[in-house]
mmCIF file of C-alpha atoms and ligand atoms in Angstrom:
data_model
loop_
_atom_site.group_PDB
_atom_site.id
_atom_site.type_symbol
_atom_site.label_atom_id
_atom_site.label_comp_id
_atom_site.label_asym_id
_atom_site.label_seq_id
_atom_site.Cartn_x
_atom_site.Cartn_y
_atom_site.Cartn_z
ATOM 1 C CA MET F 1 -80.993 -73.604 -58.109
ATOM 2 C CA LYS F 2 -78.960 -73.841 -54.933
ATOM 3 C CA PRO F 3 -80.564 -72.097 -51.889
ATOM 4 C CA VAL F 4 -79.596 -68.429 -51.974
ATOM 5 C CA TYR F 5 -78.156 -66.951 -48.881
ATOM 6 C CA LEU F 6 -78.913 -63.263 -48.300
ATOM 7 C CA ASP F 7 -78.328 -62.934 -44.522
ATOM 8 C CA TYR F 8 -74.648 -61.880 -44.472
ATOM 9 C CA ALA F 9 -75.280 -59.588 -41.460
ATOM 10 C CA ALA F 10 -76.228 -62.665 -39.394
ATOM 11 C CA THR F 11 -73.077 -64.485 -40.263
ATOM 12 C CA THR F 12 -70.801 -65.020 -43.278
ATOM 13 C CA PRO F 13 -69.432 -68.321 -44.742
ATOM 14 C CA VAL F 14 -65.762 -68.826 -44.063
ATOM 15 C CA ASP F 15 -63.787 -67.809 -47.189
ATOM 16 C CA ALA F 16 -61.927 -70.704 -48.612
ATOM 17 C CA ARG F 17 -58.669 -68.783 -48.369
ATOM 18 C CA VAL F 18 -59.304 -68.398 -44.713
ATOM 19 C CA LEU F 19 -59.970 -72.023 -44.211
ATOM 20 C CA LYS F 20 -56.776 -72.869 -46.075
ATOM 21 C CA ALA F 21 -54.794 -70.668 -43.757
ATOM 22 C CA MET F 22 -56.424 -72.225 -40.672
ATOM 23 C CA LEU F 23 -56.131 -75.907 -41.530
ATOM 24 C CA PRO F 24 -52.448 -76.508 -40.553
ATOM 25 C CA TYR F 25 -53.196 -75.317 -37.003
ATOM 26 C CA PHE F 26 -55.577 -78.294 -36.145
ATOM 27 C CA CYS F 27 -53.509 -81.357 -36.908
ATOM 28 C CA GLU F 28 -49.972 -80.217 -37.756
ATOM 29 C CA GLN F 29 -49.019 -77.025 -36.017
ATOM 30 C CA TYR F 30 -51.253 -77.685 -32.969
ATOM 31 C CA GLY F 31 -48.753 -76.643 -30.329
ATOM 32 C CA ASN F 32 -49.825 -74.508 -27.408
ATOM 33 C CA PRO F 33 -48.652 -70.889 -28.086
ATOM 34 C CA SER F 34 -47.340 -70.749 -24.492
ATOM 35 C CA SER F 35 -45.066 -73.705 -24.893
ATOM 36 C CA LEU F 36 -41.351 -73.072 -25.390
ATOM 37 C CA TYR F 37 -40.442 -75.807 -27.848
ATOM 38 C CA SER F 38 -40.773 -75.457 -31.600
ATOM 39 C CA PHE F 39 -44.482 -76.530 -31.738
ATOM 40 C CA GLY F 40 -45.286 -73.761 -29.359
ATOM 41 C CA ARG F 41 -43.091 -71.226 -31.183
ATOM 42 C CA GLU F 42 -44.773 -71.919 -34.511
ATOM 43 C CA ALA F 43 -48.197 -71.399 -32.963
ATOM 44 C CA ARG F 44 -47.085 -68.266 -31.151
ATOM 45 C CA GLN F 45 -45.690 -66.848 -34.356
ATOM 46 C CA ALA F 46 -48.981 -67.452 -36.147
ATOM 47 C CA VAL F 47 -50.936 -65.723 -33.405
ATOM 48 C CA GLY F 48 -48.496 -62.757 -33.641
ATOM 49 C CA GLN F 49 -48.839 -62.567 -37.406
ATOM 50 C CA ALA F 50 -52.656 -62.550 -37.015
ATOM 51 C CA ARG F 51 -52.430 -59.748 -34.507
ATOM 52 C CA ARG F 52 -50.424 -57.707 -36.895
ATOM 53 C CA GLN F 53 -52.923 -58.410 -39.786
ATOM 54 C CA LEU F 54 -55.872 -57.339 -37.672
ATOM 55 C CA ALA F 55 -54.127 -54.303 -36.285
ATOM 56 C CA SER F 56 -53.226 -53.259 -39.802
ATOM 57 C CA LEU F 57 -56.870 -53.371 -40.890
ATOM 58 C CA LEU F 58 -57.862 -51.018 -37.994
ATOM 59 C CA GLY F 59 -54.915 -48.649 -38.250
ATOM 60 C CA ALA F 60 -53.943 -49.952 -34.716
ATOM 61 C CA GLU F 61 -50.736 -51.303 -33.151
ATOM 62 C CA PRO F 62 -50.495 -55.038 -32.628
ATOM 63 C CA ASP F 63 -50.179 -54.677 -28.850
ATOM 64 C CA GLU F 64 -53.570 -52.966 -28.843
ATOM 65 C CA ILE F 65 -55.305 -56.096 -30.030
ATOM 66 C CA PHE F 66 -56.679 -58.602 -27.601
ATOM 67 C CA PHE F 67 -58.330 -61.792 -29.009
ATOM 68 C CA THR F 68 -61.680 -62.778 -27.521
ATOM 69 C CA SER F 69 -64.454 -65.327 -28.387
ATOM 70 C CA GLY F 70 -66.409 -62.701 -30.409
ATOM 71 C CA GLY F 71 -68.283 -59.499 -30.378
ATOM 72 C CA SER F 72 -70.518 -60.204 -27.497
ATOM 73 C CA GLU F 73 -67.532 -60.958 -25.210
ATOM 74 C CA SER F 74 -65.624 -57.877 -26.349
ATOM 75 C CA ASP F 75 -68.787 -55.668 -25.681
ATOM 76 C CA ASN F 76 -69.332 -57.279 -22.246
ATOM 77 C CA TRP F 77 -65.701 -57.006 -21.259
ATOM 78 C CA VAL F 78 -65.484 -53.237 -21.772
ATOM 79 C CA ILE F 79 -68.819 -52.490 -20.100
ATOM 80 C CA ARG F 80 -68.406 -54.738 -17.123
ATOM 81 C CA SER F 81 -64.789 -53.992 -16.510
ATOM 82 C CA LEU F 82 -65.164 -50.204 -16.572
ATOM 83 C CA SER F 83 -68.317 -50.425 -14.533
ATOM 84 C CA GLU F 84 -66.582 -52.490 -11.757
ATOM 85 C CA GLU F 85 -63.787 -49.914 -11.671
ATOM 86 C CA ALA F 86 -66.416 -47.031 -11.451
ATOM 87 C CA LEU F 87 -68.258 -48.877 -8.618
ATOM 88 C CA ARG F 88 -65.002 -48.953 -6.686
ATOM 89 C CA HIS F 89 -65.158 -45.233 -6.691
ATOM 90 C CA GLY F 90 -68.850 -44.819 -5.812
ATOM 91 C CA GLY F 91 -70.469 -45.626 -9.257
ATOM 92 C CA GLY F 92 -71.086 -43.481 -12.316
ATOM 93 C CA HIS F 93 -72.839 -42.959 -15.598
ATOM 94 C CA ILE F 94 -72.740 -44.613 -19.067
ATOM 95 C CA ILE F 95 -74.130 -43.161 -22.271
ATOM 96 C CA THR F 96 -75.245 -45.559 -25.039
ATOM 97 C CA THR F 97 -78.019 -45.704 -27.530
ATOM 98 C CA LYS F 98 -81.403 -47.339 -28.008
ATOM 99 C CA VAL F 99 -80.244 -49.127 -31.233
ATOM 100 C CA GLU F 100 -77.280 -51.032 -29.875
ATOM 101 C CA HIS F 101 -77.015 -54.822 -30.269
ATOM 102 C CA HIS F 102 -78.283 -56.763 -27.325
ATOM 103 C CA ALA F 103 -74.612 -57.618 -26.414
ATOM 104 C CA VAL F 104 -74.405 -53.975 -25.323
ATOM 105 C CA LEU F 105 -78.022 -53.356 -24.151
ATOM 106 C CA ARG F 106 -78.322 -56.423 -22.048
ATOM 107 C CA ALA F 107 -74.783 -55.975 -20.527
ATOM 108 C CA CYS F 108 -75.933 -52.504 -19.520
ATOM 109 C CA GLU F 109 -79.248 -53.679 -18.072
ATOM 110 C CA ALA F 110 -77.359 -56.366 -16.055
ATOM 111 C CA LEU F 111 -75.262 -53.766 -14.197
ATOM 112 C CA PRO F 112 -75.711 -53.327 -10.540
ATOM 113 C CA SER F 113 -77.259 -50.360 -8.932
ATOM 114 C CA GLY F 114 -74.763 -47.547 -8.717
ATOM 115 C CA ILE F 115 -74.341 -47.434 -12.454
ATOM 116 C CA GLU F 116 -76.809 -45.242 -14.329
ATOM 117 C CA VAL F 117 -77.328 -45.671 -18.074
ATOM 118 C CA THR F 118 -78.613 -43.098 -20.599
ATOM 119 C CA TYR F 119 -80.005 -44.648 -23.720
ATOM 120 C CA LEU F 120 -79.901 -42.036 -26.466
ATOM 121 C CA ASP F 121 -82.620 -41.660 -29.082
ATOM 122 C CA VAL F 122 -81.880 -41.884 -32.711
ATOM 123 C CA ASP F 123 -83.543 -40.063 -35.762
ATOM 124 C CA SER F 124 -85.956 -41.689 -38.186
ATOM 125 C CA GLU F 125 -82.924 -43.150 -40.146
ATOM 126 C CA GLY F 126 -81.329 -44.690 -37.044
ATOM 127 C CA ARG F 127 -78.620 -41.942 -36.599
ATOM 128 C CA VAL F 128 -77.314 -40.879 -33.213
ATOM 129 C CA GLN F 129 -76.863 -37.129 -32.907
ATOM 130 C CA PRO F 130 -73.314 -36.216 -31.637
ATOM 131 C CA GLU F 131 -74.770 -33.226 -29.929
ATOM 132 C CA ALA F 132 -76.989 -35.484 -27.881
ATOM 133 C CA VAL F 133 -73.922 -37.346 -26.703
ATOM 134 C CA GLU F 134 -72.245 -34.147 -25.604
ATOM 135 C CA SER F 135 -75.302 -32.740 -23.886
ATOM 136 C CA SER F 136 -75.775 -36.057 -21.959
ATOM 137 C CA LEU F 137 -72.196 -36.076 -20.561
ATOM 138 C CA ARG F 138 -72.089 -35.756 -16.766
ATOM 139 C CA PRO F 139 -69.071 -35.260 -14.488
ATOM 140 C CA ASP F 140 -69.470 -39.000 -13.531
ATOM 141 C CA THR F 141 -69.766 -40.309 -17.036
ATOM 142 C CA PHE F 142 -67.032 -42.907 -17.425
ATOM 143 C CA LEU F 143 -68.165 -44.620 -20.656
ATOM 144 C CA VAL F 144 -69.765 -43.712 -23.959
ATOM 145 C CA SER F 145 -70.608 -46.777 -26.218
ATOM 146 C CA VAL F 146 -72.078 -46.152 -29.646
ATOM 147 C CA MET F 147 -72.077 -48.757 -32.368
ATOM 148 C CA ALA F 148 -70.196 -48.051 -35.656
ATOM 149 C CA ALA F 149 -72.887 -49.453 -37.931
ATOM 150 C CA ASN F 150 -76.352 -50.851 -37.205
ATOM 151 C CA ASN F 151 -76.944 -54.600 -37.672
ATOM 152 C CA GLU F 152 -80.509 -54.240 -38.741
ATOM 153 C CA VAL F 153 -80.764 -51.130 -40.914
ATOM 154 C CA GLY F 154 -77.126 -50.651 -41.714
ATOM 155 C CA THR F 155 -76.889 -46.966 -40.555
ATOM 156 C CA ILE F 156 -73.318 -45.789 -40.135
ATOM 157 C CA GLU F 157 -73.068 -43.750 -37.054
ATOM 158 C CA PRO F 158 -71.006 -40.482 -36.827
ATOM 159 C CA ILE F 159 -68.239 -42.199 -34.798
ATOM 160 C CA ALA F 160 -65.457 -39.735 -35.574
ATOM 161 C CA GLU F 161 -67.582 -36.889 -34.399
ATOM 162 C CA ILE F 162 -68.595 -38.653 -31.244
ATOM 163 C CA GLY F 163 -64.933 -39.760 -30.735
ATOM 164 C CA ALA F 164 -63.751 -36.117 -30.888
ATOM 165 C CA ILE F 165 -66.362 -35.047 -28.294
ATOM 166 C CA CYS F 166 -65.342 -37.910 -25.948
ATOM 167 C CA ARG F 167 -61.671 -37.192 -26.348
ATOM 168 C CA ALA F 168 -62.193 -33.474 -25.726
ATOM 169 C CA HIS F 169 -64.030 -34.364 -22.427
ATOM 170 C CA GLY F 170 -61.620 -37.182 -21.477
ATOM 171 C CA VAL F 171 -64.370 -39.826 -21.473
ATOM 172 C CA PHE F 172 -63.670 -43.422 -22.538
ATOM 173 C CA PHE F 173 -65.284 -44.132 -25.951
ATOM 174 C CA HIS F 174 -66.143 -47.695 -27.013
ATOM 175 C CA THR F 175 -67.705 -48.605 -30.363
ATOM 176 C CA ASP F 176 -69.178 -52.004 -31.270
ATOM 177 C CA ALA F 177 -67.822 -52.248 -34.855
ATOM 178 C CA VAL F 178 -68.956 -55.846 -35.423
ATOM 179 C CA GLN F 179 -70.880 -54.904 -38.559
ATOM 180 C CA ALA F 180 -68.365 -52.337 -39.767
ATOM 181 C CA VAL F 181 -64.970 -53.993 -39.688
ATOM 182 C CA GLY F 182 -64.104 -55.468 -43.026
ATOM 183 C CA HIS F 183 -67.068 -53.708 -44.675
ATOM 184 C CA ILE F 184 -66.288 -50.007 -44.451
ATOM 185 C CA PRO F 185 -62.930 -48.272 -43.778
ATOM 186 C CA VAL F 186 -62.176 -48.355 -40.069
ATOM 187 C CA SER F 187 -59.406 -46.261 -38.469
ATOM 188 C CA VAL F 188 -59.247 -46.217 -34.714
ATOM 189 C CA LYS F 189 -57.085 -43.142 -34.852
ATOM 190 C CA GLU F 190 -59.450 -41.144 -37.028
ATOM 191 C CA TRP F 191 -62.381 -42.290 -35.059
ATOM 192 C CA GLN F 192 -60.565 -41.578 -31.721
ATOM 193 C CA VAL F 193 -61.958 -44.661 -30.050
ATOM 194 C CA ASP F 194 -60.466 -46.034 -26.898
ATOM 195 C CA ALA F 195 -61.943 -49.496 -27.535
ATOM 196 C CA LEU F 196 -63.530 -51.334 -30.390
ATOM 197 C CA SER F 197 -65.299 -54.692 -30.623
ATOM 198 C CA LEU F 198 -65.214 -56.905 -33.716
ATOM 199 C CA SER F 199 -66.145 -60.443 -34.669
ATOM 200 C CA GLY F 200 -64.619 -62.953 -37.000
ATOM 201 C CA HIS F 201 -67.836 -64.554 -38.373
ATOM 202 C CA LYS F 202 -69.035 -61.185 -39.817
ATOM 203 C CA LEU F 203 -66.035 -60.870 -42.160
ATOM 204 C CA TYR F 204 -65.691 -64.339 -43.649
ATOM 205 C CA GLY F 205 -63.627 -65.655 -40.779
ATOM 206 C CA PRO F 206 -64.714 -68.462 -38.302
ATOM 207 C CA LYS F 207 -67.339 -68.236 -35.520
ATOM 208 C CA GLY F 208 -66.204 -68.114 -31.877
ATOM 209 C CA ILE F 209 -63.290 -65.706 -32.473
ATOM 210 C CA GLY F 210 -63.251 -61.940 -32.191
ATOM 211 C CA ALA F 211 -61.199 -59.179 -30.721
ATOM 212 C CA LEU F 212 -61.136 -56.056 -28.677
ATOM 213 C CA TYR F 213 -58.954 -53.130 -29.681
ATOM 214 C CA LEU F 214 -57.803 -51.292 -26.583
ATOM 215 C CA ARG F 215 -55.949 -48.060 -27.050
ATOM 216 C CA ARG F 216 -52.326 -48.031 -25.556
ATOM 217 C CA GLY F 217 -52.345 -46.679 -22.103
ATOM 218 C CA HIS F 218 -55.646 -48.143 -21.069
ATOM 219 C CA LYS F 219 -55.957 -51.289 -18.981
ATOM 220 C CA LEU F 220 -59.095 -53.311 -18.353
ATOM 221 C CA ALA F 221 -59.607 -55.771 -15.497
ATOM 222 C CA PRO F 222 -59.275 -59.282 -16.908
ATOM 223 C CA PHE F 223 -62.559 -60.719 -18.223
ATOM 224 C CA ILE F 224 -61.409 -64.292 -17.731
ATOM 225 C CA HIS F 225 -59.026 -65.036 -14.892
ATOM 226 C CA GLY F 226 -56.300 -67.683 -15.252
ATOM 227 C CA GLY F 227 -53.119 -67.828 -17.262
ATOM 228 C CA GLU F 228 -51.096 -65.057 -18.768
ATOM 229 C CA GLN F 229 -52.555 -65.244 -22.269
ATOM 230 C CA GLU F 230 -53.337 -61.923 -23.979
ATOM 231 C CA ARG F 231 -50.910 -60.215 -21.611
ATOM 232 C CA GLY F 232 -52.858 -61.456 -18.645
ATOM 233 C CA LEU F 233 -56.174 -59.859 -19.581
ATOM 234 C CA ARG F 234 -57.887 -62.724 -21.189
ATOM 235 C CA ALA F 235 -56.840 -66.127 -19.882
ATOM 236 C CA GLY F 236 -57.255 -69.444 -21.659
ATOM 237 C CA THR F 237 -55.267 -71.278 -24.264
ATOM 238 C CA GLU F 238 -55.479 -69.356 -27.480
ATOM 239 C CA ASN F 239 -57.820 -70.516 -30.294
ATOM 240 C CA THR F 240 -54.849 -70.645 -32.643
ATOM 241 C CA ALA F 241 -56.730 -71.753 -35.741
ATOM 242 C CA GLY F 242 -59.506 -69.287 -35.086
ATOM 243 C CA ILE F 243 -57.062 -66.429 -34.637
ATOM 244 C CA VAL F 244 -55.144 -67.361 -37.684
ATOM 245 C CA GLY F 245 -58.458 -67.316 -39.614
ATOM 246 C CA LEU F 246 -59.409 -63.873 -38.280
ATOM 247 C CA GLY F 247 -55.967 -62.605 -39.277
ATOM 248 C CA GLU F 248 -56.365 -63.969 -42.830
ATOM 249 C CA ALA F 249 -59.951 -62.661 -43.064
ATOM 250 C CA ALA F 250 -58.637 -59.224 -42.049
ATOM 251 C CA ALA F 251 -55.837 -59.260 -44.519
ATOM 252 C CA ILE F 252 -58.221 -60.175 -47.338
ATOM 253 C CA ALA F 253 -60.746 -57.574 -46.248
ATOM 254 C CA ALA F 254 -57.984 -54.893 -46.307
ATOM 255 C CA ALA F 255 -56.990 -55.858 -49.844
ATOM 256 C CA GLU F 256 -60.480 -56.111 -51.314
ATOM 257 C CA LEU F 257 -62.600 -53.793 -49.262
ATOM 258 C CA ALA F 258 -62.827 -50.821 -51.714
ATOM 259 C CA GLU F 259 -63.649 -52.913 -54.766
ATOM 260 C CA GLU F 260 -65.954 -55.202 -52.966
ATOM 261 C CA SER F 261 -67.962 -52.544 -51.190
ATOM 262 C CA ALA F 262 -68.506 -50.664 -54.518
ATOM 263 C CA ARG F 263 -69.704 -53.944 -56.090
ATOM 264 C CA LEU F 264 -72.035 -54.675 -53.236
ATOM 265 C CA GLN F 265 -73.425 -51.160 -53.125
ATOM 266 C CA GLY F 266 -74.136 -51.369 -56.918
ATOM 267 C CA LEU F 267 -75.911 -54.728 -56.491
ATOM 268 C CA ARG F 268 -77.831 -53.595 -53.415
ATOM 269 C CA ASP F 269 -79.030 -50.305 -55.092
ATOM 270 C CA HIS F 270 -80.067 -52.235 -58.189
ATOM 271 C CA LEU F 271 -82.030 -54.638 -56.067
ATOM 272 C CA PHE F 272 -83.662 -51.856 -54.091
ATOM 273 C CA GLU F 273 -84.760 -50.084 -57.361
ATOM 274 C CA LYS F 274 -86.388 -53.343 -58.548
ATOM 275 C CA LEU F 275 -88.164 -54.054 -55.250
ATOM 276 C CA LEU F 276 -89.501 -50.506 -55.098
ATOM 277 C CA GLU F 277 -91.678 -51.441 -58.094
ATOM 278 C CA ILE F 278 -93.693 -53.790 -55.839
ATOM 279 C CA PRO F 279 -96.608 -51.723 -54.535
ATOM 280 C CA GLY F 280 -96.407 -50.854 -50.807
ATOM 281 C CA VAL F 281 -92.563 -51.446 -50.546
ATOM 282 C CA GLN F 282 -90.449 -48.834 -48.735
ATOM 283 C CA GLY F 283 -86.906 -48.757 -47.487
ATOM 284 C CA ASN F 284 -86.041 -48.576 -43.790
ATOM 285 C CA GLY F 285 -82.820 -46.571 -42.876
ATOM 286 C CA PRO F 286 -80.832 -44.076 -44.772
ATOM 287 C CA ARG F 287 -80.074 -44.057 -48.476
ATOM 288 C CA GLU F 288 -76.557 -42.628 -47.932
ATOM 289 C CA GLY F 289 -74.253 -43.490 -45.072
ATOM 290 C CA ARG F 290 -75.297 -47.092 -44.946
ATOM 291 C CA LEU F 291 -73.460 -50.532 -44.973
ATOM 292 C CA PRO F 292 -72.931 -51.439 -48.668
ATOM 293 C CA GLY F 293 -74.680 -54.857 -48.460
ATOM 294 C CA ASN F 294 -77.595 -53.871 -46.302
ATOM 295 C CA LEU F 295 -81.175 -53.444 -47.417
ATOM 296 C CA ASN F 296 -84.113 -53.257 -44.997
ATOM 297 C CA LEU F 297 -87.702 -53.121 -46.368
ATOM 298 C CA ALA F 298 -91.099 -52.476 -44.975
ATOM 299 C CA ILE F 299 -93.726 -54.257 -46.982
ATOM 300 C CA ASP F 300 -97.182 -52.909 -46.481
ATOM 301 C CA GLY F 301 -99.729 -55.461 -45.092
ATOM 302 C CA VAL F 302 -97.267 -58.399 -45.208
ATOM 303 C CA ASP F 303 -96.214 -59.998 -41.931
ATOM 304 C CA HIS F 304 -92.548 -60.692 -42.064
ATOM 305 C CA GLU F 305 -92.720 -64.133 -40.364
ATOM 306 C CA THR F 306 -95.152 -65.404 -43.061
ATOM 307 C CA LEU F 307 -92.957 -63.847 -45.681
ATOM 308 C CA LEU F 308 -89.783 -65.389 -44.455
ATOM 309 C CA ILE F 309 -91.214 -68.847 -44.250
ATOM 310 C CA ARG F 310 -92.501 -68.592 -47.780
ATOM 311 C CA LEU F 311 -89.204 -67.310 -49.088
ATOM 312 C CA ASP F 312 -87.361 -70.083 -47.268
ATOM 313 C CA LEU F 313 -89.558 -72.685 -49.041
ATOM 314 C CA MET F 314 -88.740 -70.952 -52.325
ATOM 315 C CA GLY F 315 -84.959 -71.266 -51.416
ATOM 316 C CA PHE F 316 -84.083 -67.774 -50.200
ATOM 317 C CA ALA F 317 -82.630 -67.057 -46.738
ATOM 318 C CA VAL F 318 -83.354 -63.553 -45.468
ATOM 319 C CA SER F 319 -84.118 -62.255 -41.940
ATOM 320 C CA ALA F 320 -86.726 -60.294 -40.059
ATOM 321 C CA GLY F 321 -84.212 -58.269 -38.187
ATOM 322 C CA SER F 322 -81.206 -59.332 -36.255
ATOM 323 C CA ALA F 323 -80.501 -63.088 -36.039
ATOM 324 C CA CYS F 324 -80.134 -62.902 -32.276
ATOM 325 C CA SER F 325 -83.668 -61.690 -31.782
ATOM 326 C CA ALA F 326 -85.194 -64.133 -34.387
ATOM 327 C CA GLY F 327 -88.151 -65.934 -32.883
ATOM 328 C CA SER F 328 -88.838 -63.018 -30.573
ATOM 329 C CA LEU F 329 -92.404 -61.638 -30.785
ATOM 330 C CA GLU F 330 -91.280 -58.155 -29.758
ATOM 331 C CA PRO F 331 -91.101 -55.612 -32.611
ATOM 332 C CA SER F 332 -87.539 -54.655 -33.533
ATOM 333 C CA HIS F 333 -86.147 -52.296 -30.888
ATOM 334 C CA VAL F 334 -84.159 -50.599 -33.609
ATOM 335 C CA LEU F 335 -87.199 -49.752 -35.859
ATOM 336 C CA THR F 336 -89.252 -48.636 -32.822
ATOM 337 C CA ALA F 337 -86.397 -46.423 -31.738
ATOM 338 C CA MET F 338 -86.567 -44.938 -35.202
ATOM 339 C CA GLY F 339 -90.102 -44.013 -34.515
ATOM 340 C CA GLN F 340 -91.901 -46.647 -36.366
ATOM 341 C CA ALA F 341 -95.183 -48.078 -35.134
ATOM 342 C CA PRO F 342 -95.030 -51.772 -34.161
ATOM 343 C CA ALA F 343 -97.372 -52.714 -37.050
ATOM 344 C CA ARG F 344 -94.927 -51.306 -39.608
ATOM 345 C CA ALA F 345 -91.925 -52.824 -37.798
ATOM 346 C CA ALA F 346 -93.621 -56.261 -38.058
ATOM 347 C CA THR F 347 -93.375 -55.980 -41.779
ATOM 348 C CA ALA F 348 -89.679 -55.435 -41.952
ATOM 349 C CA ILE F 349 -87.318 -57.727 -43.641
ATOM 350 C CA ARG F 350 -83.522 -57.546 -43.790
ATOM 351 C CA VAL F 351 -81.686 -58.560 -46.947
ATOM 352 C CA THR F 352 -77.911 -58.573 -46.609
ATOM 353 C CA LEU F 353 -75.654 -59.172 -49.553
ATOM 354 C CA GLY F 354 -72.037 -60.383 -49.281
ATOM 355 C CA ARG F 355 -68.883 -61.559 -51.001
ATOM 356 C CA PHE F 356 -70.558 -64.500 -52.757
ATOM 357 C CA THR F 357 -73.703 -62.798 -53.780
ATOM 358 C CA THR F 358 -74.178 -62.843 -57.599
ATOM 359 C CA GLU F 359 -76.259 -60.750 -60.060
ATOM 360 C CA GLU F 360 -78.201 -63.952 -60.898
ATOM 361 C CA GLU F 361 -79.088 -64.457 -57.250
ATOM 362 C CA ILE F 362 -80.317 -60.859 -57.010
ATOM 363 C CA GLU F 363 -82.451 -61.229 -60.089
ATOM 364 C CA ALA F 364 -83.884 -64.517 -58.815
ATOM 365 C CA PHE F 365 -84.605 -63.054 -55.402
ATOM 366 C CA SER F 366 -86.371 -59.994 -56.713
ATOM 367 C CA GLN F 367 -88.721 -62.232 -58.729
ATOM 368 C CA ALA F 368 -89.365 -64.505 -55.766
ATOM 369 C CA LEU F 369 -90.040 -61.653 -53.383
ATOM 370 C CA CYS F 370 -92.505 -60.124 -55.888
ATOM 371 C CA GLN F 371 -94.239 -63.493 -56.264
ATOM 372 C CA ALA F 372 -94.316 -64.167 -52.495
ATOM 373 C CA VAL F 373 -95.768 -60.821 -51.589
ATOM 374 C CA HIS F 374 -98.388 -61.119 -54.295
ATOM 375 C CA ASP F 375 -99.438 -64.644 -53.067
ATOM 376 C CA ILE F 376 -99.616 -63.542 -49.406
ATOM 377 C CA ARG F 377 -101.692 -60.447 -50.331
ATOM 378 C CA ARG F 378 -103.980 -62.578 -52.542
ATOM 379 C CA GLN F 379 -104.612 -65.091 -49.699
ATOM 380 C CA ALA F 380 -105.316 -62.310 -47.196
ATOM 381 C CA VAL F 381 -108.360 -60.956 -49.098
HETATM 382 C C1 PLP Z 1 -73.572 -55.050 -33.961
HETATM 383 C C2 PLP Z 1 -73.289 -56.426 -33.382
HETATM 384 N N1 PLP Z 1 -72.620 -56.496 -32.188
HETATM 385 C C3 PLP Z 1 -72.348 -57.672 -31.599
HETATM 386 C C4 PLP Z 1 -72.666 -58.885 -32.201
HETATM 387 C C5 PLP Z 1 -72.320 -60.134 -31.529
HETATM 388 O O1 PLP Z 1 -71.229 -60.766 -32.115
HETATM 389 P P1 PLP Z 1 -70.851 -62.303 -31.798
HETATM 390 O O2 PLP Z 1 -71.854 -63.035 -32.527
HETATM 391 O O3 PLP Z 1 -69.479 -62.467 -32.308
HETATM 392 O O4 PLP Z 1 -70.863 -62.418 -30.349
HETATM 393 C C6 PLP Z 1 -73.318 -58.815 -33.440
HETATM 394 C C7 PLP Z 1 -73.790 -60.146 -34.053
HETATM 395 O O5 PLP Z 1 -74.849 -60.238 -34.599
HETATM 396 C C8 PLP Z 1 -73.679 -57.592 -33.963
HETATM 397 O O6 PLP Z 1 -74.263 -57.508 -35.179
#
């Protein structure tokens, strides 16, 4: 059997339809979108079409989309640009959460003095309380940043409620929606967000391309200075093929999201029921209000590193948490924020299903996991 990939939250393969749309932009329509002749015009039109496709998936306007290199850049751009602006007026206050991706957490930690950051707690399922956002607002709060869905435990956050609170108080609201876009319905209007980060490689597009949605009327300082690309806010010759790929990925997601998320949820729930039969297995995160392909398990007495290596040898790729913190000896900051002891957090594995996951793969995985857990426990006695 071919190795089975069950780490779609870390990254997704490029969909063959996406690759097909991208290919002409490498060797045939390779013009610089800023050039005036036909090569440039073709590339410019392709970038424009991708902008419309992506805007449509988010319920946004095309001129509210700015292409970036990915989720990390989009997160950093918002946090740094708004902080610089606040510092020009004497500093200020940011509200975020303890379960954000490191692209948000580390960007906040790196801010100069003069910017204070409140990191909100979450409940035992990883959910942020909208009331906690409201009660933490201060007169000098200039940014609230709460992720739309968690990359480790899949918890979907109450973004529309938080958006309504921020809008009512006139505070800029950003969401890192890298794990949400293409997987659950996203509407920037219903969510009342001012900015939203997304990444191509989480929705079957290529790596190294992403976007920031920025609501009309807002202006950020440029993140990269140089040419006039992206209306002067993000300089550098456009990654035309990547942008085309992201646009195509967005169009496919829009067309297939409802059916595919129901299929994945069914597969995921079936897998969970089977794995619960293994003694000492529990779920981390909520049962409802969770990303359709996400499963996170605590396996009593089984160190996750040992388990992952064994599963890898058996031909199954799953992760211990987020891909970005793989190799780190620290327990997951998400699970500890959810109130778990480090010893339990050290047993967590994340299994994430996606577009190419089949029933056969799920059956084979549940047998392999059962066997691996059994073997590790037997060796431990
Ligand atoms: C929630 C979240 N935010 C941001 C990122 C970073 O995105 P990128 O890899 O495109 O920089 C990731 C990737 O794992 C993520 O899961």
